CSV table of N, CA, C and O in Angstrom, one decimal:
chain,number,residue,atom,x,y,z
M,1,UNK,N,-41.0,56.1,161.4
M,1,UNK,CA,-42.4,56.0,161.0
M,1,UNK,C,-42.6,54.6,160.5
M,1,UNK,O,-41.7,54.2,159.7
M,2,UNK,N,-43.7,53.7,160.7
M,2,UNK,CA,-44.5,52.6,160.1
M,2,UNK,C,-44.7,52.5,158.7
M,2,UNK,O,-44.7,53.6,158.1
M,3,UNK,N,-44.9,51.8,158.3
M,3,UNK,CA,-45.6,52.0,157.0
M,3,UNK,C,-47.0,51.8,156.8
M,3,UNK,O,-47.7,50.9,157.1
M,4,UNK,N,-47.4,52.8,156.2
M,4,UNK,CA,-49.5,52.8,156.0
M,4,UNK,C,-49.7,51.2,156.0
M,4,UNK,O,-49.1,50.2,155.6
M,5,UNK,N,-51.2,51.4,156.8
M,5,UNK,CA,-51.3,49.6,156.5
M,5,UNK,C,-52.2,49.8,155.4
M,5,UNK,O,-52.5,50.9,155.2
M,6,UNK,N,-52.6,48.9,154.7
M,6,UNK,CA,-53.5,48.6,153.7
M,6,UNK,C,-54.3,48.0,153.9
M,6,UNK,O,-54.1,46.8,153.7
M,7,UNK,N,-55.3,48.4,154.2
M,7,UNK,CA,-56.9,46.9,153.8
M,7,UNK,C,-57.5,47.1,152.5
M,7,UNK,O,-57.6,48.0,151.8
M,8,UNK,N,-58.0,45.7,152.6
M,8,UNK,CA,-59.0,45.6,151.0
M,8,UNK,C,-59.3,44.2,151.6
M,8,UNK,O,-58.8,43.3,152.3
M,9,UNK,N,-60.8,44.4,151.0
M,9,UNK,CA,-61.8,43.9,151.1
M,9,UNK,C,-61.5,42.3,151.0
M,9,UNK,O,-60.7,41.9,150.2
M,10,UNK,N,-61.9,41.7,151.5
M,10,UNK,CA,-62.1,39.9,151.6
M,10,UNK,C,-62.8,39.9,149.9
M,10,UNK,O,-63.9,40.4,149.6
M,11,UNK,N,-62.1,39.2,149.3
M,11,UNK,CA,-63.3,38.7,147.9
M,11,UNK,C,-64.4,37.7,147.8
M,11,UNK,O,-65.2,37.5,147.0
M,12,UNK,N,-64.0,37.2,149.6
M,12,UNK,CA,-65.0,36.3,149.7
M,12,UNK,C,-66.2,36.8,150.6
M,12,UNK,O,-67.3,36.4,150.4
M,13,UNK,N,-65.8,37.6,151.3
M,13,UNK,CA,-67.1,38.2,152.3
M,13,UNK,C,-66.8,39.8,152.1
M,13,UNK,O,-67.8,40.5,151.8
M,14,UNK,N,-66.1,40.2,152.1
M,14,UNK,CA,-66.1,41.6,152.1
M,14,UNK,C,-65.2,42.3,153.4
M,14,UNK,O,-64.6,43.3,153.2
M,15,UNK,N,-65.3,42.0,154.0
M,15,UNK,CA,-64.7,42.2,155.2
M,15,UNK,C,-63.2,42.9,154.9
M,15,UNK,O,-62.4,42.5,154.0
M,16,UNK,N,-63.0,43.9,155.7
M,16,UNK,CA,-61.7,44.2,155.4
M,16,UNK,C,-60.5,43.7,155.7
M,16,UNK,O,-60.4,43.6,157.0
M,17,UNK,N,-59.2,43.2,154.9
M,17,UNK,CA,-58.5,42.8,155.9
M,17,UNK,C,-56.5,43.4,155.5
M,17,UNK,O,-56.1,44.2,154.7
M,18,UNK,N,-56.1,42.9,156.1
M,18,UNK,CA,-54.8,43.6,156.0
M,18,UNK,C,-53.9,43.1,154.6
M,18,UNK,O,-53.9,41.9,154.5
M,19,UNK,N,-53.3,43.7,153.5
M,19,UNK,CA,-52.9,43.4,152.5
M,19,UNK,C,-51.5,43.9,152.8
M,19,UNK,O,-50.9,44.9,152.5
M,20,UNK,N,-51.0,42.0,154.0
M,20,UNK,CA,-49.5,42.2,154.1
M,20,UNK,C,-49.4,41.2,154.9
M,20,UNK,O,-50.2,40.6,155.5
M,21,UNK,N,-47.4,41.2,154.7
M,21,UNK,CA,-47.2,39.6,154.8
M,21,UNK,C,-47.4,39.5,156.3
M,21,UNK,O,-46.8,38.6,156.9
M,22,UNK,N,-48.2,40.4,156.9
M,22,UNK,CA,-48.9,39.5,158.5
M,22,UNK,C,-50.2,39.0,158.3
M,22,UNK,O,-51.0,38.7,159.3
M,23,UNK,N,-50.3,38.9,157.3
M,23,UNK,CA,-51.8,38.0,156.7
M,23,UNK,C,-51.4,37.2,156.3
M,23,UNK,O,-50.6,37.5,155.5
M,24,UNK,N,-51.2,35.4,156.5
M,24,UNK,CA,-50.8,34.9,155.9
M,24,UNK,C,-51.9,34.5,154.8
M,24,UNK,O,-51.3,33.9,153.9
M,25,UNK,N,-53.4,34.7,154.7
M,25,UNK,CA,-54.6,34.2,154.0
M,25,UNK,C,-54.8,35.6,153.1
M,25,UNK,O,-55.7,35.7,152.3
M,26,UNK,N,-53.9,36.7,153.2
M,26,UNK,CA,-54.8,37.5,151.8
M,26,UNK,C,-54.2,37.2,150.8
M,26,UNK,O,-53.2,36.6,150.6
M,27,UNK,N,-55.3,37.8,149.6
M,27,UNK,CA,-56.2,38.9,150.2
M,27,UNK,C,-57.2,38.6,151.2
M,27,UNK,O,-57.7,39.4,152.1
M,28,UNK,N,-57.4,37.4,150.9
M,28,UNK,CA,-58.4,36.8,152.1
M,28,UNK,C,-58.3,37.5,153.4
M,28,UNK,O,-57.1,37.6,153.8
M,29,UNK,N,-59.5,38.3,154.4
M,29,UNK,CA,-59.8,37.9,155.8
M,29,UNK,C,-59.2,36.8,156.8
M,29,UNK,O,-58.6,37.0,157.8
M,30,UNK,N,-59.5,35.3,156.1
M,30,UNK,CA,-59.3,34.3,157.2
M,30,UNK,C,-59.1,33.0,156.2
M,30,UNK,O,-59.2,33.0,155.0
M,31,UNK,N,-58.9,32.2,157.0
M,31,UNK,CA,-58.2,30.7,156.5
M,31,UNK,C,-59.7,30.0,155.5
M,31,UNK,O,-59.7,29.4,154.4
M,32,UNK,N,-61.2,30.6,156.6
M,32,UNK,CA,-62.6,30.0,156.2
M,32,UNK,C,-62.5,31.0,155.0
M,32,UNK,O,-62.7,30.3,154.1
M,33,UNK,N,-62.5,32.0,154.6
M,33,UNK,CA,-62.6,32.6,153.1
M,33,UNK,C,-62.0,32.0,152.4
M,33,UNK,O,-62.4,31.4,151.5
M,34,UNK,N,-60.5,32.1,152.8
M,34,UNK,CA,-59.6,31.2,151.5
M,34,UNK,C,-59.7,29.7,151.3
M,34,UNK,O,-59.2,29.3,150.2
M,35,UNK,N,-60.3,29.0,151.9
M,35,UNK,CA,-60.6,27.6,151.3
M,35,UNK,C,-62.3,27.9,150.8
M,35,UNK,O,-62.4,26.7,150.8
M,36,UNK,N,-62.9,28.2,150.7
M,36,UNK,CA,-64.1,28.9,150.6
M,36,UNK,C,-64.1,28.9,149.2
M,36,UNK,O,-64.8,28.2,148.5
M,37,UNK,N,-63.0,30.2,148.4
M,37,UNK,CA,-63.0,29.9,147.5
M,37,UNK,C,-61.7,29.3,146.8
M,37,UNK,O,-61.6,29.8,145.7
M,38,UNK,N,-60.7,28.3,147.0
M,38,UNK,CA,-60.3,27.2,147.0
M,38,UNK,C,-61.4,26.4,146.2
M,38,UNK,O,-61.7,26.3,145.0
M,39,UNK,N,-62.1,25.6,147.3
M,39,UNK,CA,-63.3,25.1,147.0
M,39,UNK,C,-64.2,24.7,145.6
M,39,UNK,O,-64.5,23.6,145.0
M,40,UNK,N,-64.6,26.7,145.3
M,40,UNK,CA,-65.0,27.2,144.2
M,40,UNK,C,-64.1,26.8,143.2
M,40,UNK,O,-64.5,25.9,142.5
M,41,UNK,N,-62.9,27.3,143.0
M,41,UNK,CA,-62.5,26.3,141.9
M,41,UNK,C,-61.9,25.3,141.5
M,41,UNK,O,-61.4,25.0,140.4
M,42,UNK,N,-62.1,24.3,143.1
M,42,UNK,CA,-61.6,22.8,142.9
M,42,UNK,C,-63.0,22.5,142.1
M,42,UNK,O,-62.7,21.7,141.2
M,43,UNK,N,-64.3,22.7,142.0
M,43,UNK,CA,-65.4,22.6,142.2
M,43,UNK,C,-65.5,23.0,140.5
M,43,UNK,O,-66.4,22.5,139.8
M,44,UNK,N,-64.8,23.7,140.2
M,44,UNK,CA,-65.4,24.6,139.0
M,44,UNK,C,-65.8,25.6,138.9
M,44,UNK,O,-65.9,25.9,137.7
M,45,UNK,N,-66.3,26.8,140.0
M,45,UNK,CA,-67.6,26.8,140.4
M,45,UNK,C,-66.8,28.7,139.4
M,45,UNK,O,-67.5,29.7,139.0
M,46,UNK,N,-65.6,28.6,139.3
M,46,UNK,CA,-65.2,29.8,138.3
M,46,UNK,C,-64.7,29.1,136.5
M,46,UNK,O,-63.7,28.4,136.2
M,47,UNK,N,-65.8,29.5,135.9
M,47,UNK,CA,-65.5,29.4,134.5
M,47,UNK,C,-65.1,30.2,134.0
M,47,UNK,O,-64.9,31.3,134.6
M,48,UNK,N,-64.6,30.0,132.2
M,48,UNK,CA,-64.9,30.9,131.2
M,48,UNK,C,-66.3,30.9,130.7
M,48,UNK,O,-66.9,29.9,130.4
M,49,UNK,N,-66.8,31.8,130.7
M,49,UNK,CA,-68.3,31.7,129.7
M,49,UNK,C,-68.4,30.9,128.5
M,49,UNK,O,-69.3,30.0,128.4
M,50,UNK,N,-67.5,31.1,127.6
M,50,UNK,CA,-67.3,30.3,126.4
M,50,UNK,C,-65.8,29.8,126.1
M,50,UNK,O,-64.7,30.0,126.5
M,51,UNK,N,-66.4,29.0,125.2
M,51,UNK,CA,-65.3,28.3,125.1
M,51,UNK,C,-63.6,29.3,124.0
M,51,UNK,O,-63.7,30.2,123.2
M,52,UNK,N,-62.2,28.8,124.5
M,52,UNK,CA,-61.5,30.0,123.5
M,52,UNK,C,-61.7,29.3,122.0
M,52,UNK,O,-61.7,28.2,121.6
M,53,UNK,N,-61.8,30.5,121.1
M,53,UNK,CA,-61.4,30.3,120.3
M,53,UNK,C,-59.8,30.4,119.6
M,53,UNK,O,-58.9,30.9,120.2
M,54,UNK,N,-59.8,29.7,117.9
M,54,UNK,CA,-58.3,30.1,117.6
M,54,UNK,C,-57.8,31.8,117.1
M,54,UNK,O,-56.8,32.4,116.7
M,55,UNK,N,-58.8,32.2,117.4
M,55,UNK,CA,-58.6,34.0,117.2
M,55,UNK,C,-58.6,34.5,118.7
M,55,UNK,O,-58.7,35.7,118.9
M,56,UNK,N,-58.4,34.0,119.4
M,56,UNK,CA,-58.6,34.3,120.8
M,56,UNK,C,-57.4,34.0,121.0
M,56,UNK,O,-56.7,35.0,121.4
M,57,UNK,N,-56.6,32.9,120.9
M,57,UNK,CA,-55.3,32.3,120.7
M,57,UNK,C,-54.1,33.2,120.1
M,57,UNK,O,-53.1,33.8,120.5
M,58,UNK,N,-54.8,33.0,119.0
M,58,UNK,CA,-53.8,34.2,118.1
M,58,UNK,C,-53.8,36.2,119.0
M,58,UNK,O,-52.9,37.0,119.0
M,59,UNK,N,-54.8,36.3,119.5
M,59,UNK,CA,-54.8,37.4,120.1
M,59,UNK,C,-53.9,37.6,121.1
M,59,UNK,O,-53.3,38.7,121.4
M,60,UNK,N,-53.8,35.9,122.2
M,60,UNK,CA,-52.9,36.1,123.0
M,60,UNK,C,-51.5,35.9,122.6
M,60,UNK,O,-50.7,36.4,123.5
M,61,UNK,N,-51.0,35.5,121.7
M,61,UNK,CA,-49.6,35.1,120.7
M,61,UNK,C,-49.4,36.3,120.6
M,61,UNK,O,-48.4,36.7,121.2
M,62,UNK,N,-50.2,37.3,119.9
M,62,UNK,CA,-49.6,38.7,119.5
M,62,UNK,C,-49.1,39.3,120.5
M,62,UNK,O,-48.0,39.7,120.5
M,63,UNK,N,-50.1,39.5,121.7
M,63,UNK,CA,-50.3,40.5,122.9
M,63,UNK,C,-48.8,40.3,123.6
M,63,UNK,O,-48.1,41.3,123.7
M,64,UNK,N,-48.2,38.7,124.1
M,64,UNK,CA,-47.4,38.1,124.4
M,64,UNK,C,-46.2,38.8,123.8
M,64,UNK,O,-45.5,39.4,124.5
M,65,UNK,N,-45.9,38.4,121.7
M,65,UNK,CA,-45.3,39.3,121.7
M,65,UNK,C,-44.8,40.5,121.6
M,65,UNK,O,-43.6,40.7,121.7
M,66,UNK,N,-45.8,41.5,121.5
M,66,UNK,CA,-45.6,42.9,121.7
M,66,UNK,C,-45.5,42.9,123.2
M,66,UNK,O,-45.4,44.0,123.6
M,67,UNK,N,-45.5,42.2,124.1
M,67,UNK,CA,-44.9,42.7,125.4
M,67,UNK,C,-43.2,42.0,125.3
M,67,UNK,O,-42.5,42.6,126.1
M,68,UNK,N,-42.6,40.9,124.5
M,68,UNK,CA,-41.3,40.9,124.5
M,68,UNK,C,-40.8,41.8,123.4
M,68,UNK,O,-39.7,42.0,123.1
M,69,UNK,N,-41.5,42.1,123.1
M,69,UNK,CA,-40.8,43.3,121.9
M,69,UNK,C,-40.5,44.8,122.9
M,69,UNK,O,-39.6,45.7,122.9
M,70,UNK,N,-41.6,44.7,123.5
M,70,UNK,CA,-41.3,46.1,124.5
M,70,UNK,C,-40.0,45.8,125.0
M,70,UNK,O,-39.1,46.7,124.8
M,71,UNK,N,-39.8,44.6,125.7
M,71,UNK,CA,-38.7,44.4,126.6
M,71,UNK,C,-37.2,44.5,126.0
M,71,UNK,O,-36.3,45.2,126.5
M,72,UNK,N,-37.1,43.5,124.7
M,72,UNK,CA,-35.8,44.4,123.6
M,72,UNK,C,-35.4,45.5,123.3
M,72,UNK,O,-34.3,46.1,123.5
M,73,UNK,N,-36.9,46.2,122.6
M,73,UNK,CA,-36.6,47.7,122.4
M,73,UNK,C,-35.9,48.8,123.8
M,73,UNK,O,-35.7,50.0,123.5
């Protein structure tokens, strides 16, 4: 037996397309989706809303270590 194929949606158009290594563009559809949004963030065109703060910092330092603490324990 094969293995189930997988589609999911293009993030750039919607379009469905195969989620596997005979895609070489996904999740992307096509080569025109993935530079598409390429593009978008040579461009900027994906932000953060605001700027981080140092409590935002510190939130990721903790999170960080409670995930190597998981890994010792």
């Amino acid at each position: 037996t094969s293995p189930k194929q997988r589609l999911v949606p293009c993030p750039e158009c919607g379009a469905l397309s195969e989620f596997s290594s005979n895609n070489p563009f996904r999740p992307f559809c096509s080569e025109r989706c993935r530079l598409i949004d390429l593009g978008a963030w040579a461009s900027e065109g994906y932000k953060i809303p605001a700027p981080i703060t140092p409590e935002d910092l510190e939130i990721l330092v903790m999170n960080k270590s409670l995930s190597i603490l998981a890994l010792v324990t």
